Short mmCIF file of C-alpha atoms in Angstrom, two decimals:
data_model
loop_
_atom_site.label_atom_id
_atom_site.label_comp_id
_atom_site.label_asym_id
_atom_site.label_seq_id
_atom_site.Cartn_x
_atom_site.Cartn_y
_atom_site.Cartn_z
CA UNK A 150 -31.15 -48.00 -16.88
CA UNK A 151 -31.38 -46.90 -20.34
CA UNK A 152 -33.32 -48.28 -23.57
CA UNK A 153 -29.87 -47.98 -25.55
CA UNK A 154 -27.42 -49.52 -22.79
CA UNK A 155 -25.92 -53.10 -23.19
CA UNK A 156 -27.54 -54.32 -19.42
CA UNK A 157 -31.11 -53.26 -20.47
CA UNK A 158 -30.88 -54.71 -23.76
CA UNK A 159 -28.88 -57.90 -23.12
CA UNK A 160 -30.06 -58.92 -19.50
CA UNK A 161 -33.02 -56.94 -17.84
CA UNK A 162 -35.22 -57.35 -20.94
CA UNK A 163 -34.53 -60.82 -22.08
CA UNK A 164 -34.87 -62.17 -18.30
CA UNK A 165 -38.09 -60.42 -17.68
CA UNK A 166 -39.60 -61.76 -20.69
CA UNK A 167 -38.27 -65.01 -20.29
CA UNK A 168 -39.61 -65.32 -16.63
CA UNK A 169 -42.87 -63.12 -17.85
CA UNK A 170 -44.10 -66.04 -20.01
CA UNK A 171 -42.78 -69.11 -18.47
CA UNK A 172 -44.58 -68.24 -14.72
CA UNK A 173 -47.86 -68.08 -17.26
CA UNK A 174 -47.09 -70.80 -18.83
CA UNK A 175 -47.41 -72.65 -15.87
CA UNK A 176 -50.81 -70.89 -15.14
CA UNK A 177 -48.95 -68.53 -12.47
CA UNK A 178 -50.49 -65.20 -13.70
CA UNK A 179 -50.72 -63.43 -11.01
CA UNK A 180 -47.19 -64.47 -10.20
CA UNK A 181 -46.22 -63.40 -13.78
CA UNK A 182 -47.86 -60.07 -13.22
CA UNK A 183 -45.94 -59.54 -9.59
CA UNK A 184 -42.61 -60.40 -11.47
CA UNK A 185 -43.56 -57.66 -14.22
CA UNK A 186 -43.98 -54.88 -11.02
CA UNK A 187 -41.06 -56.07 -9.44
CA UNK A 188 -38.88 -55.64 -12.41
CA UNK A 189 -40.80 -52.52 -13.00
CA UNK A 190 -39.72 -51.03 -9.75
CA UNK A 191 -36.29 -52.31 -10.15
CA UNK A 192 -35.90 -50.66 -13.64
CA UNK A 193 -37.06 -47.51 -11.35
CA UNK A 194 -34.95 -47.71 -8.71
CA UNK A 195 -31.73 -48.13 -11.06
CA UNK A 196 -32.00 -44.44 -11.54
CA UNK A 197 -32.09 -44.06 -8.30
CA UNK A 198 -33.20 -45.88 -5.56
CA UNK A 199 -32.92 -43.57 -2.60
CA UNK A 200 -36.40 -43.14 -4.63
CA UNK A 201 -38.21 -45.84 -4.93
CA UNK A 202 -40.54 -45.12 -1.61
CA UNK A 203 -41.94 -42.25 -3.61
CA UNK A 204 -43.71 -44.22 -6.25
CA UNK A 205 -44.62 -47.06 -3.59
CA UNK A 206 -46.32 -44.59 -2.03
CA UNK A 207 -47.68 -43.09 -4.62
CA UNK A 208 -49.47 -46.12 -5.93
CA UNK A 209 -50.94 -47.05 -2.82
CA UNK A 210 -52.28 -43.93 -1.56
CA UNK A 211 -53.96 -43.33 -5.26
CA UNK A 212 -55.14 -46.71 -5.20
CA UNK A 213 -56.63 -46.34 -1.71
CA UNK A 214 -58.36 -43.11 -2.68
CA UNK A 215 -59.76 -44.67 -5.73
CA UNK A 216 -61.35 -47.53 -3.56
CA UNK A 217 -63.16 -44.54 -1.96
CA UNK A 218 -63.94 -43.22 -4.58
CA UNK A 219 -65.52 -45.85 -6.10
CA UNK A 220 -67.52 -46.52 -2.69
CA UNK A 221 -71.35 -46.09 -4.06
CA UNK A 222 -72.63 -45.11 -0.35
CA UNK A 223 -70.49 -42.16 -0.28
CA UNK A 224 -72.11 -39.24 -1.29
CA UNK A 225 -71.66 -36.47 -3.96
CA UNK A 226 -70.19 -34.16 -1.58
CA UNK A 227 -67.74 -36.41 0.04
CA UNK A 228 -66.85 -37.69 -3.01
CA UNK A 229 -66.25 -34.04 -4.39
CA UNK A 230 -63.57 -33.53 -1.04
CA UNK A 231 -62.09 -36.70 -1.59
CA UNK A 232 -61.22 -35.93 -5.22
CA UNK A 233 -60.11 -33.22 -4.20
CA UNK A 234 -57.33 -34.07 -1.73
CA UNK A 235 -56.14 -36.84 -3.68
CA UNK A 236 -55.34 -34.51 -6.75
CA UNK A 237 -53.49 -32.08 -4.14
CA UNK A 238 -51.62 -34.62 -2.59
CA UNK A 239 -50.40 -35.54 -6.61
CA UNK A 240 -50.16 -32.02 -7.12
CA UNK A 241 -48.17 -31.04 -3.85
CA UNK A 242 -45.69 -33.96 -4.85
CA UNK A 243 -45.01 -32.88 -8.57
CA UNK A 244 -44.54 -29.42 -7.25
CA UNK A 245 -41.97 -30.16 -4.21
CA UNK A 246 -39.66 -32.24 -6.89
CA UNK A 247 -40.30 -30.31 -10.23
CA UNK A 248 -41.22 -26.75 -9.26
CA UNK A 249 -40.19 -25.87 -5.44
CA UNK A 250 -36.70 -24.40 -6.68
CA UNK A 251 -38.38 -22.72 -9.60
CA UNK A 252 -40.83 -20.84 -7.23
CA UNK A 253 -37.89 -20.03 -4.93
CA UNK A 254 -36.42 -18.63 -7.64
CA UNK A 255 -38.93 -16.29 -8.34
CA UNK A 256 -39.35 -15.01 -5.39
CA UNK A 257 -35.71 -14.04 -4.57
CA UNK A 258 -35.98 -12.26 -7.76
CA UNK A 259 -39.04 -10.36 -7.34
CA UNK A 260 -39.12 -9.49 -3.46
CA UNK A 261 -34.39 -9.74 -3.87
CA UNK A 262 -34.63 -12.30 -0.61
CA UNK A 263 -32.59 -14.96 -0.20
CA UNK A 264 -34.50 -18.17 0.36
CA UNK A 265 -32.15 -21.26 -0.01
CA UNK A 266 -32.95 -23.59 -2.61
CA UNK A 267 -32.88 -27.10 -2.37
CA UNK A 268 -30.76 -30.09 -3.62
CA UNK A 269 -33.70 -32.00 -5.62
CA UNK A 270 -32.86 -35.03 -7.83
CA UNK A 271 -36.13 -34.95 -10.08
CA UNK A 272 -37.70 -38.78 -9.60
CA UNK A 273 -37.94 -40.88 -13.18
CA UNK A 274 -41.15 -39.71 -14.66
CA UNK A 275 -42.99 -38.28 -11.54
CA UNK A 276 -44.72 -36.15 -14.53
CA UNK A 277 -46.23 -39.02 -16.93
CA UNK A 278 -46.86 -41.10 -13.46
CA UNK A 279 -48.62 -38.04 -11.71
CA UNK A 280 -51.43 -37.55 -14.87
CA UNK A 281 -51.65 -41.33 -14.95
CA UNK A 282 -53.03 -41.09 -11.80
CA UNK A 283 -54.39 -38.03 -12.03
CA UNK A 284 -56.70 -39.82 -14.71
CA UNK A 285 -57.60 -42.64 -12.98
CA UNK A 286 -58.83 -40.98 -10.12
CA UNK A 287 -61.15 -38.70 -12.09
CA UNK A 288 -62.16 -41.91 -13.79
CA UNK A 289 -62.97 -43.53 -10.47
CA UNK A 290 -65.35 -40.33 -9.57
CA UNK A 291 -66.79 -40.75 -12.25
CA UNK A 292 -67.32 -44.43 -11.62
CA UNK A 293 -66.07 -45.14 -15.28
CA UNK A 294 -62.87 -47.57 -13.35
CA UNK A 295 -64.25 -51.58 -12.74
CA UNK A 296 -62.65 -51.38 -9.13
CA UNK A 297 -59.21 -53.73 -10.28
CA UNK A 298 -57.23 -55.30 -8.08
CA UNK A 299 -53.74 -53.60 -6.07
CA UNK A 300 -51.58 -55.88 -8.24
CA UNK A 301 -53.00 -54.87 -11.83
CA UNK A 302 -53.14 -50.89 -10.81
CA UNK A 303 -49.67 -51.36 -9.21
CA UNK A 304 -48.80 -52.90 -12.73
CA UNK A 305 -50.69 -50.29 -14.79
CA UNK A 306 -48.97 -47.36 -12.85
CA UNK A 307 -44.89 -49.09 -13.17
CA UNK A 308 -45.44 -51.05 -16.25
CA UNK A 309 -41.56 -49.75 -17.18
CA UNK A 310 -42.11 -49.86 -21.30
CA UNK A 311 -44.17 -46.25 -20.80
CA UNK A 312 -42.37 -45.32 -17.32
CA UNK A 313 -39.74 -43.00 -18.46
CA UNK A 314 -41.55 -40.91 -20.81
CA UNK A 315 -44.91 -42.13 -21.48
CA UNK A 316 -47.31 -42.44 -23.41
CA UNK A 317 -49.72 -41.19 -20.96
CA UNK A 318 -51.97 -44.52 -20.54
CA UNK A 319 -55.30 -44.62 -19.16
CA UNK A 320 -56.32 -47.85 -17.10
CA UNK A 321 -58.96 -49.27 -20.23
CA UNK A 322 -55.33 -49.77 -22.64
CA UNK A 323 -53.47 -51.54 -20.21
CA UNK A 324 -55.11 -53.45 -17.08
CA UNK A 325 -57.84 -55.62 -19.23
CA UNK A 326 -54.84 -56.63 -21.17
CA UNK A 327 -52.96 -57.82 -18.40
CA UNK A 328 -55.94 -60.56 -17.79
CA UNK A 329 -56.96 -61.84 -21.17
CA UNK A 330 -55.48 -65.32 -21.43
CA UNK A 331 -54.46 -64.88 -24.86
CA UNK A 332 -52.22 -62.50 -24.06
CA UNK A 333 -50.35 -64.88 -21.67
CA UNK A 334 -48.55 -67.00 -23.94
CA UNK A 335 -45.99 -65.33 -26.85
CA UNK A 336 -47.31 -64.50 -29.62
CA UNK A 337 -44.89 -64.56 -32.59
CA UNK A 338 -46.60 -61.39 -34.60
CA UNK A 339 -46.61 -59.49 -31.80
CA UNK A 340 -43.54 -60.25 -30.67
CA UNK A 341 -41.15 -60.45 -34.13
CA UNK A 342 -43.36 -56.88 -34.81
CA UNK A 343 -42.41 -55.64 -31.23
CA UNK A 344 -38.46 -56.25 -31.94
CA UNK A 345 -38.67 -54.90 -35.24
CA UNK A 346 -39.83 -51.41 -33.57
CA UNK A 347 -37.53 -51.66 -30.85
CA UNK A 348 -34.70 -51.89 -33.36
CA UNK A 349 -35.68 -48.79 -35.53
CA UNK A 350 -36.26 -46.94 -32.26
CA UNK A 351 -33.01 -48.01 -31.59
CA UNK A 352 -31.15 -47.25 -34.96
CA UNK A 353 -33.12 -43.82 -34.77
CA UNK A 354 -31.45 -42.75 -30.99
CA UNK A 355 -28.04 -44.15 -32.04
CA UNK A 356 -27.06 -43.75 -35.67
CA UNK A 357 -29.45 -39.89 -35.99
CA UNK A 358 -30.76 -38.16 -32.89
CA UNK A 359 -27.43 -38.33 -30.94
CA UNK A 360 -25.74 -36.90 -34.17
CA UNK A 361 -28.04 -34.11 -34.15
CA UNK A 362 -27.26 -33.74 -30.48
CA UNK A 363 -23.73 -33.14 -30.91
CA UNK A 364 -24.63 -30.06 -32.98
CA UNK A 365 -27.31 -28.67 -30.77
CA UNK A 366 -25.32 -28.72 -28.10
CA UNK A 367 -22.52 -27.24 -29.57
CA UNK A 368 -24.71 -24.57 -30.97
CA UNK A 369 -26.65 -23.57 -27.83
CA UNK A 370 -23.20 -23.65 -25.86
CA UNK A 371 -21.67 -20.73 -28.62
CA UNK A 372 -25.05 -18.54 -29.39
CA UNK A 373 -23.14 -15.30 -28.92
CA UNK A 374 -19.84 -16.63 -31.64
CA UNK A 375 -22.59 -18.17 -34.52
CA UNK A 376 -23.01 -16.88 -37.93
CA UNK A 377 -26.21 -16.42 -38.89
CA UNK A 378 -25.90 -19.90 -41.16
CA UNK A 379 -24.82 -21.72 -38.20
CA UNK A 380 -27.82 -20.64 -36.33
CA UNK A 381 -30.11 -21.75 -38.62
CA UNK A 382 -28.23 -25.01 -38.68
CA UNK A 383 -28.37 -25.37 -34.76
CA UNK A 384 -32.13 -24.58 -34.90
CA UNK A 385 -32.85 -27.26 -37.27
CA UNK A 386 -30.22 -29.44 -35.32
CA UNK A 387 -32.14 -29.37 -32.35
CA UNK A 388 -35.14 -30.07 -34.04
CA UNK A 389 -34.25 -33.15 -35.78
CA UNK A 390 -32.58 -34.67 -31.94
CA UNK A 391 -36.16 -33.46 -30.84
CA UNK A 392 -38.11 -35.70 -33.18
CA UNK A 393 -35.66 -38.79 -33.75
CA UNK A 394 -35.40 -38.92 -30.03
CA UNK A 395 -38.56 -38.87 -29.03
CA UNK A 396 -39.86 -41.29 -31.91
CA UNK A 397 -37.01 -43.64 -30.74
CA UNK A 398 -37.99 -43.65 -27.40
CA UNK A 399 -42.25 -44.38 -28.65
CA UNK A 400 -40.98 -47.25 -30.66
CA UNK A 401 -38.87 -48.98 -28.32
CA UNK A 402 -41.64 -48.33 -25.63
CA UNK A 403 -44.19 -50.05 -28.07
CA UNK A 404 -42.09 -52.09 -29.54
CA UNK A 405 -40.97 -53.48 -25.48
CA UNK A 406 -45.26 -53.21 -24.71
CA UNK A 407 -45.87 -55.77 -27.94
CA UNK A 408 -42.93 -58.28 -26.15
CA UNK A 409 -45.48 -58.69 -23.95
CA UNK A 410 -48.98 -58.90 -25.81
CA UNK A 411 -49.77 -55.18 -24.23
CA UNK A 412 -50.23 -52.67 -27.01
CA UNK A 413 -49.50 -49.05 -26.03
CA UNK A 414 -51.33 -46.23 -27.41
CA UNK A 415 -49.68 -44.24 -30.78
CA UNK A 416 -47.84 -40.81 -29.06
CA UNK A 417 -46.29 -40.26 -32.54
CA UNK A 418 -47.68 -39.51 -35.61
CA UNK A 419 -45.14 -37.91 -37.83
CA UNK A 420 -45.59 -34.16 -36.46
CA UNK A 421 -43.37 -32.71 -38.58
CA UNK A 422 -45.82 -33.50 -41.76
CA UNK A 423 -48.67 -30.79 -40.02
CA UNK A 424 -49.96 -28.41 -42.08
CA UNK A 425 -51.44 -26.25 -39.21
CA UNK A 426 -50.87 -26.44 -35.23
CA UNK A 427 -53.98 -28.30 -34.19
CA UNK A 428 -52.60 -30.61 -36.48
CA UNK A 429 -49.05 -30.74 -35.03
CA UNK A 430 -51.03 -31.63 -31.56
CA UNK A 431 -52.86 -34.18 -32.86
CA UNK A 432 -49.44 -35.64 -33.85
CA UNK A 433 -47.26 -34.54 -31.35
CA UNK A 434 -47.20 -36.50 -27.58
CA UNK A 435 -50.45 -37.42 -28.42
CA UNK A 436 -51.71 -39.09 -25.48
CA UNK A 437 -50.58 -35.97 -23.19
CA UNK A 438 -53.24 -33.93 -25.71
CA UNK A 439 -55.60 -36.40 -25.10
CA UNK A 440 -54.91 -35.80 -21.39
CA UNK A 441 -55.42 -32.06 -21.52
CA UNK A 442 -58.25 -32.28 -23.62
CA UNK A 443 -60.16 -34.71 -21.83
CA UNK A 444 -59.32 -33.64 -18.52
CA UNK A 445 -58.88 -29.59 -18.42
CA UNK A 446 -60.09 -28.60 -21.87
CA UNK A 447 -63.56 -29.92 -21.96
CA UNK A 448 -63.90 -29.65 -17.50
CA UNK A 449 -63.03 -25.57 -18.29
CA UNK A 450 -66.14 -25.87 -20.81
CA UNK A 451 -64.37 -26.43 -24.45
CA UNK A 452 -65.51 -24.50 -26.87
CA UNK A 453 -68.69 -24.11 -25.61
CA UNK A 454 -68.85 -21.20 -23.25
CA UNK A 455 -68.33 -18.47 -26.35
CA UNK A 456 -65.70 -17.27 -28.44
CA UNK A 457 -63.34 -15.58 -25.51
CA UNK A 458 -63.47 -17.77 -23.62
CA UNK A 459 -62.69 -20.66 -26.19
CA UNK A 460 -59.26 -18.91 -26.89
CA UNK A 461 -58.80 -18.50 -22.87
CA UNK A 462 -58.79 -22.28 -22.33
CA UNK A 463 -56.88 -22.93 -25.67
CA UNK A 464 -54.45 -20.79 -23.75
CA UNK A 465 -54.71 -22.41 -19.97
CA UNK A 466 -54.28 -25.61 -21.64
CA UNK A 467 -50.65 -24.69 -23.30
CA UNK A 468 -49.50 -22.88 -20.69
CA UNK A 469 -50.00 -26.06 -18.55
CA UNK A 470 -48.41 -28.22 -21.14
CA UNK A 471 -45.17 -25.71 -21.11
CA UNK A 472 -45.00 -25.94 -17.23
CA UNK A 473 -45.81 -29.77 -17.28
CA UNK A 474 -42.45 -30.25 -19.72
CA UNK A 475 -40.10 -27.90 -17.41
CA UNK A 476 -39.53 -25.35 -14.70
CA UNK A 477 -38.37 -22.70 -16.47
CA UNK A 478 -40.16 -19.60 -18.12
CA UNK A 479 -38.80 -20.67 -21.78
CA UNK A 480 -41.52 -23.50 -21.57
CA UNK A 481 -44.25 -21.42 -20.57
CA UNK A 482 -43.60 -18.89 -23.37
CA UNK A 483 -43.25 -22.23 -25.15
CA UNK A 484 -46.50 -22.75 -24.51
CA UNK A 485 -47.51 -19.28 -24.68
CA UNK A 486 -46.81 -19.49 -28.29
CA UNK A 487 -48.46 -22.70 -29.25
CA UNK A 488 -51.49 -21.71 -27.36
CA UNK A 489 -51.50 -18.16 -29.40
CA UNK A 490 -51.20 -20.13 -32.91
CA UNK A 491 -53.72 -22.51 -31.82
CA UNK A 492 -56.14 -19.77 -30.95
CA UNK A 493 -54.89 -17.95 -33.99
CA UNK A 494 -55.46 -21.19 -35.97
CA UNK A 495 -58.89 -21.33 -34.64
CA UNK A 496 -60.29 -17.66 -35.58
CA UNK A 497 -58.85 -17.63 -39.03
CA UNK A 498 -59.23 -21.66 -39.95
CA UNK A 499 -61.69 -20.60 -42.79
CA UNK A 500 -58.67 -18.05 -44.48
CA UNK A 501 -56.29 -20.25 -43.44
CA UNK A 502 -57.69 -23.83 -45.48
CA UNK A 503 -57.31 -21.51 -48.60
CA UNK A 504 -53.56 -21.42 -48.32
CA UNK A 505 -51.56 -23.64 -50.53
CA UNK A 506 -51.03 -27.38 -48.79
CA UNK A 507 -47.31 -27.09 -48.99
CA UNK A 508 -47.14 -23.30 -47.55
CA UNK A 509 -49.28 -24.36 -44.60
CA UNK A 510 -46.69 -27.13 -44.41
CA UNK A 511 -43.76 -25.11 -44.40
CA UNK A 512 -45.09 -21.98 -42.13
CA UNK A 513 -46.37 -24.81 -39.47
CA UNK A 514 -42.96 -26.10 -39.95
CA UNK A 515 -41.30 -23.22 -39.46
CA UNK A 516 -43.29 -21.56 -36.48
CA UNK A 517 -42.61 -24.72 -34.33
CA UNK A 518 -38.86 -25.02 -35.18
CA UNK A 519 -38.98 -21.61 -33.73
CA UNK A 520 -41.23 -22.45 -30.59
CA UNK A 521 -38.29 -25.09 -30.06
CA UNK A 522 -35.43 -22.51 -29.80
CA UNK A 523 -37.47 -21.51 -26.39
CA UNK A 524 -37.88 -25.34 -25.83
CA UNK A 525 -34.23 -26.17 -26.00
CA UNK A 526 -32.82 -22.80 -24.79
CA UNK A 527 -31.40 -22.56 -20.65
CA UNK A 528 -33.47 -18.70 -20.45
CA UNK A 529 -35.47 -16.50 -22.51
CA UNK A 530 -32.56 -14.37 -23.62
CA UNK A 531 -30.44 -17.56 -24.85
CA UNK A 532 -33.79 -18.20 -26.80
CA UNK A 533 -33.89 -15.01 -28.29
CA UNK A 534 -29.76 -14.58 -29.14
CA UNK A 535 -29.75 -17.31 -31.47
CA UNK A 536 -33.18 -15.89 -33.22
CA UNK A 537 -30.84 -12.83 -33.37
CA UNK A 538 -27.97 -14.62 -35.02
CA UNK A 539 -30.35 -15.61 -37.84
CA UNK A 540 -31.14 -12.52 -38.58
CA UNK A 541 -27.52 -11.23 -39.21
CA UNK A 542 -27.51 -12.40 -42.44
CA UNK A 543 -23.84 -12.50 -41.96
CA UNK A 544 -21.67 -13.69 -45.15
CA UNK A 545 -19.81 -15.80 -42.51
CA UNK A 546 -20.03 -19.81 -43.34
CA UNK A 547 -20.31 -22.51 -41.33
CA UNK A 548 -18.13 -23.23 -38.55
CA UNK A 549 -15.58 -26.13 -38.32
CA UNK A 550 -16.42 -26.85 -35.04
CA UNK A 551 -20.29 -27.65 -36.20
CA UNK A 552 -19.06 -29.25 -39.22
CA UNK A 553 -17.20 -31.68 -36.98
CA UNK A 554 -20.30 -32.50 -35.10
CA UNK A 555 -22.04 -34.22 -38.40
CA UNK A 556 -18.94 -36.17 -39.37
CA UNK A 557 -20.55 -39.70 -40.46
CA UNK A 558 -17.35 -42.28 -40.36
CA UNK A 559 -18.71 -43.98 -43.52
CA UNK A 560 -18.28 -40.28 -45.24
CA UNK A 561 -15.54 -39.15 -43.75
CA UNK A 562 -13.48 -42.37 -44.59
CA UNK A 563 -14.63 -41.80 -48.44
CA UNK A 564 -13.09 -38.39 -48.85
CA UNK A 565 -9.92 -39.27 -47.17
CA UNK A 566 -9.72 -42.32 -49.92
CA UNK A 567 -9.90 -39.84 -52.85
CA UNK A 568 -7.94 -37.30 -51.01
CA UNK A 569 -10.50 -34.35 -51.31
CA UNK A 570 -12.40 -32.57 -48.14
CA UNK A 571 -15.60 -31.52 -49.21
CA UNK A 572 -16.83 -28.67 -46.97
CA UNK A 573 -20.19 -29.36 -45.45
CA UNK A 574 -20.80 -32.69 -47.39
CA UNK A 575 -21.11 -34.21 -44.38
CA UNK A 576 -23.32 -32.30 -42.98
CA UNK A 577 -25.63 -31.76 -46.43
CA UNK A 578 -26.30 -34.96 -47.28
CA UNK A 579 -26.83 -35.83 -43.42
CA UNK A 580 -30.03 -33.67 -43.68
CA UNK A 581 -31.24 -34.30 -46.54
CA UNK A 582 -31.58 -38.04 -45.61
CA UNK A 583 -33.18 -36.50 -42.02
CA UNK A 584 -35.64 -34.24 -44.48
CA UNK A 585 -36.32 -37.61 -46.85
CA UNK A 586 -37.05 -39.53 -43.44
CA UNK A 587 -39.42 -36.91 -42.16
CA UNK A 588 -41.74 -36.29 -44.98
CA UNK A 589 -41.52 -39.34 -47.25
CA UNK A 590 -41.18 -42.42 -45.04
CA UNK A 591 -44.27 -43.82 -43.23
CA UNK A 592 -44.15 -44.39 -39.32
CA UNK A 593 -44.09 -48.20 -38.41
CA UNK A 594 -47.46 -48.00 -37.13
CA UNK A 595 -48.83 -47.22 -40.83
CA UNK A 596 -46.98 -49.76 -42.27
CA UNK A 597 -48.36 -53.26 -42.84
CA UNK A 598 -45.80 -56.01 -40.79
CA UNK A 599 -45.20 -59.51 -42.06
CA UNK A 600 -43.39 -62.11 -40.17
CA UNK A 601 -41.25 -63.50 -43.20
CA UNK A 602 -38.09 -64.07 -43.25
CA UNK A 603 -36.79 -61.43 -44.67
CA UNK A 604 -38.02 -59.22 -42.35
CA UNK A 605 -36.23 -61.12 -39.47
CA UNK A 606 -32.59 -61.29 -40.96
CA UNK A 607 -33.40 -57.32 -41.74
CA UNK A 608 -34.34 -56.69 -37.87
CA UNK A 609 -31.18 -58.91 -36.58
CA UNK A 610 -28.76 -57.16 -38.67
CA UNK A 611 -30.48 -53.31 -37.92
CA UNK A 612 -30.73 -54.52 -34.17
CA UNK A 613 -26.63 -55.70 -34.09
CA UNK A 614 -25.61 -52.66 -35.80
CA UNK A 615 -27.33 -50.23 -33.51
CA UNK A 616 -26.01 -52.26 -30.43
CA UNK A 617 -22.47 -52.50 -31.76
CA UNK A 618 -22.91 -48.85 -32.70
CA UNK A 619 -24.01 -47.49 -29.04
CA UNK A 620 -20.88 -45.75 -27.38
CA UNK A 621 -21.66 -43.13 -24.47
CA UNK A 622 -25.35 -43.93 -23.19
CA UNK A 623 -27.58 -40.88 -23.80
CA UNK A 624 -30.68 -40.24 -22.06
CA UNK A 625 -33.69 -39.57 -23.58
CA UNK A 626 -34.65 -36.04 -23.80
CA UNK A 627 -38.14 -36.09 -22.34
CA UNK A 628 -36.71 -38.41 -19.37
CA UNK A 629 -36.09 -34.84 -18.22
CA UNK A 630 -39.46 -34.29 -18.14
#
């Protein structure tokens, strides 16, 4: 069950809701908060349910640990062994689903055997759900957790807003919202501001980032026949679908979160403005920075231990974050290179704050649209091909297949009225609205909301266009992850 399909939208959400606030209405909160978990798990299980045991499980076991954890009369060194395990067993789990057939892989390739590889369906967001829990069992050991309840960790874990693809949410930002009694009747701001996000989120998936989709994958699927214009078209292709898709999916994740009086925390802060790669990361997936930071970064001694080995935990920490979105070596060079222009970033940051504002912006710009040609790419050598295409500098143009990818109806209908065909109209003034978008417009969470009127009728009409607009249902990109 998607964000952008008719049955979320038009039953799952509005009946959850509906039942959400009328149980605590009543005064039936815990009653509200076990129909919130069971629709959580049933918005799980519609992926697949042959796999709902696993994050069951899952929750139990980490919540069983965490009571031990928390357990003052045990002592350090039991404590220590019990952290431990716990982080193995979530561990052991993300590596059977996400990485078994990547190490088989591997090995048939370096030793030439011939281990079989498995037929593994990767579970809905075993990735975002194994840090979450990750984090709250360090927080127990640490005795920073108030010992909550099955039913509000349960909750925290599934809440299904943040279950596909995050953000990364520690137990402080949701569970003590889940008992204030405030929160338990609707709250108009919250909830007129909520739809209003889940409508852009909306408009951004349907009416951009599946456009830009079209042309990625078109692009990706034809490296070797691209002219060296096309290339650079693909590139930026890809990372336009990157951004609009995963601010679409934030928003309607907030914007769902707000519904229901529980305010997520930011994951997107307009990356694509950075003027240096620390910035980009303090932009981009926020909340899984946060996680690395907090929880590998500063454990692995920061910046504290010396120079070296300041740069070698800048690096551990990117390499992780390339395996953590993918099995596949393009993510770890991924990583590779945003951990090498972070450390980069780091030795020269005095030389490099002298630089003019907009050439930081557009070499930071440029560096990660290249990072995302390993991102996107299926191996290292698909990566590299269409870096290889750009540098033809071919006098070929653009291809009428990709031109047919950015054909906007509204456009399209316009030129066939005054009987011309402009070549790559489409197309131009489809990016320069993306470009306007990206740099000039504020994100939703800098903007100051007002219930008034006009706002409504302006969220009902963008809400019935995007719904009316919504064809194939396409996942979300970092669903993958």
């Amino acid at each position: 069950m998607q964000f952008n399909s008719y049955i979320f939208i038009l039953a799952f959400l509005p009946f959850t809701l509906i039942g959400y606030f009328l149980l605590n209405k009543y005064g039936r909160n815990t009653a509200a908060k076990v129909l919130l978990l069971v629709m959580s798990l049933v918005f799980y299980s519609y992926f697949n349910y042959k796999y709902l045991y696993i994050i069951c499980a899952s929750i139990l076991i980490n919540y069983l640990f965490s009571r031990l954890l928390l357990d003052a009369e045990r002592s350090g060194t039991q404590k220590k062994w019990l952290l431990f395990a716990v982080i193995s067993l979530n561990l052991l789990i993300l590596f059977y689903f996400k990485y078994f057939n990547f190490f088989i892989e591997n090995i048939n390739l370096a030793f030439q055997a011939s281990f079989t590889l498995k037929n593994i369906i990767l579970p809905l967001g075993i990735s975002f759900i194994t840090f979450q829990q990750i984090a709250y069992s360090l927080d127990s050991y640490r005795g920073e957790t108030a010992g909550y309840s099955f039913l509000d960790y349960a909750v925290f874990v599934a809440f299904f807003p943040r279950l596909v693809a995050g953000p990364i949410v520690l137990h402080g930002e949701i569970i003590p919202q889940l008992g204030e009694p405030k929160n338990h009747s609707i709250n108009y701001e919250n909830f007129s501001y909520g739809i209003l996000m889940f409508a852009v989120g909306l408009a951004k998936k349907v009416f951009i980032a599946d456009l830009f989709a079209g042309a990625a994958n078109w692009g990706f699927a034809s490296v070797g026949s691209l002219s060296a214009l096309d290339a650079v078209i693909v590139m930026l292709s890809y990372t336009f679908q990157l951004y609009f898709d995963f601010s679409s999916y934030t928003d309607m994740a907030l914007g769902i979160g707000l519904m229901f009086n529980i305010k997520l925390p930011i994951n997107f802060n307009s990356p694509y403005k950075a003027v240096s790669i620390p910035d980009f990361w303090k932009r981009w997936h926020i909340t899984l920075t946060r996680f690395l930071t907090k929880y590998l970064y500063f454990p692995l001694g920061g910046n504290r231990a010396g120079r070296v080995r300041t740069y070698v935990n800048i690096m551990i920490i990117f390499l992780v974050s390339g395996l953590w979105h993918g099995a596949n070596w393009t993510f770890v060079l991924w990583g590779f290179l945003h951990g090498t222009a972070s450390a980069l970033h780091r030795r020269f940051k005095t030389q490099w704050e002298v630089v003019p504002r907009v050439l930081q912006w557009f070499f930071t710009f440029l560096f990660v649209n290249i990072a995302f040609v390993f991102f996107r790419a299926d191996s290292i050598g698909q990566g590299f091909g269409l870096i290889k295409r750009m540098l033809a500098f071919d006098s070929a143009g653009i291809s009428p297949a990709l031109l047919n990818c950015f054909e906007l109806p509204f456009i399209t209908g316009l030129e066939k009225a005054l009987q011309i065909s402009v070549s790559g109209l489409d197309m131009a003034m489809f990016m320069a609205f993306t470009f306007v978008i990206i740099l000039c417009f504020k994100n939703l969470n800098e903007l100051e909301f007002r219930p008034t009127a006009l706002n409504a009728v302006l969220t009902v009409l963008l809400l019935v266009c995007s719904i009316f607009s919504m064809s194939a249902i396409s996942v979300f990109i970092y669903q993958n992850f």
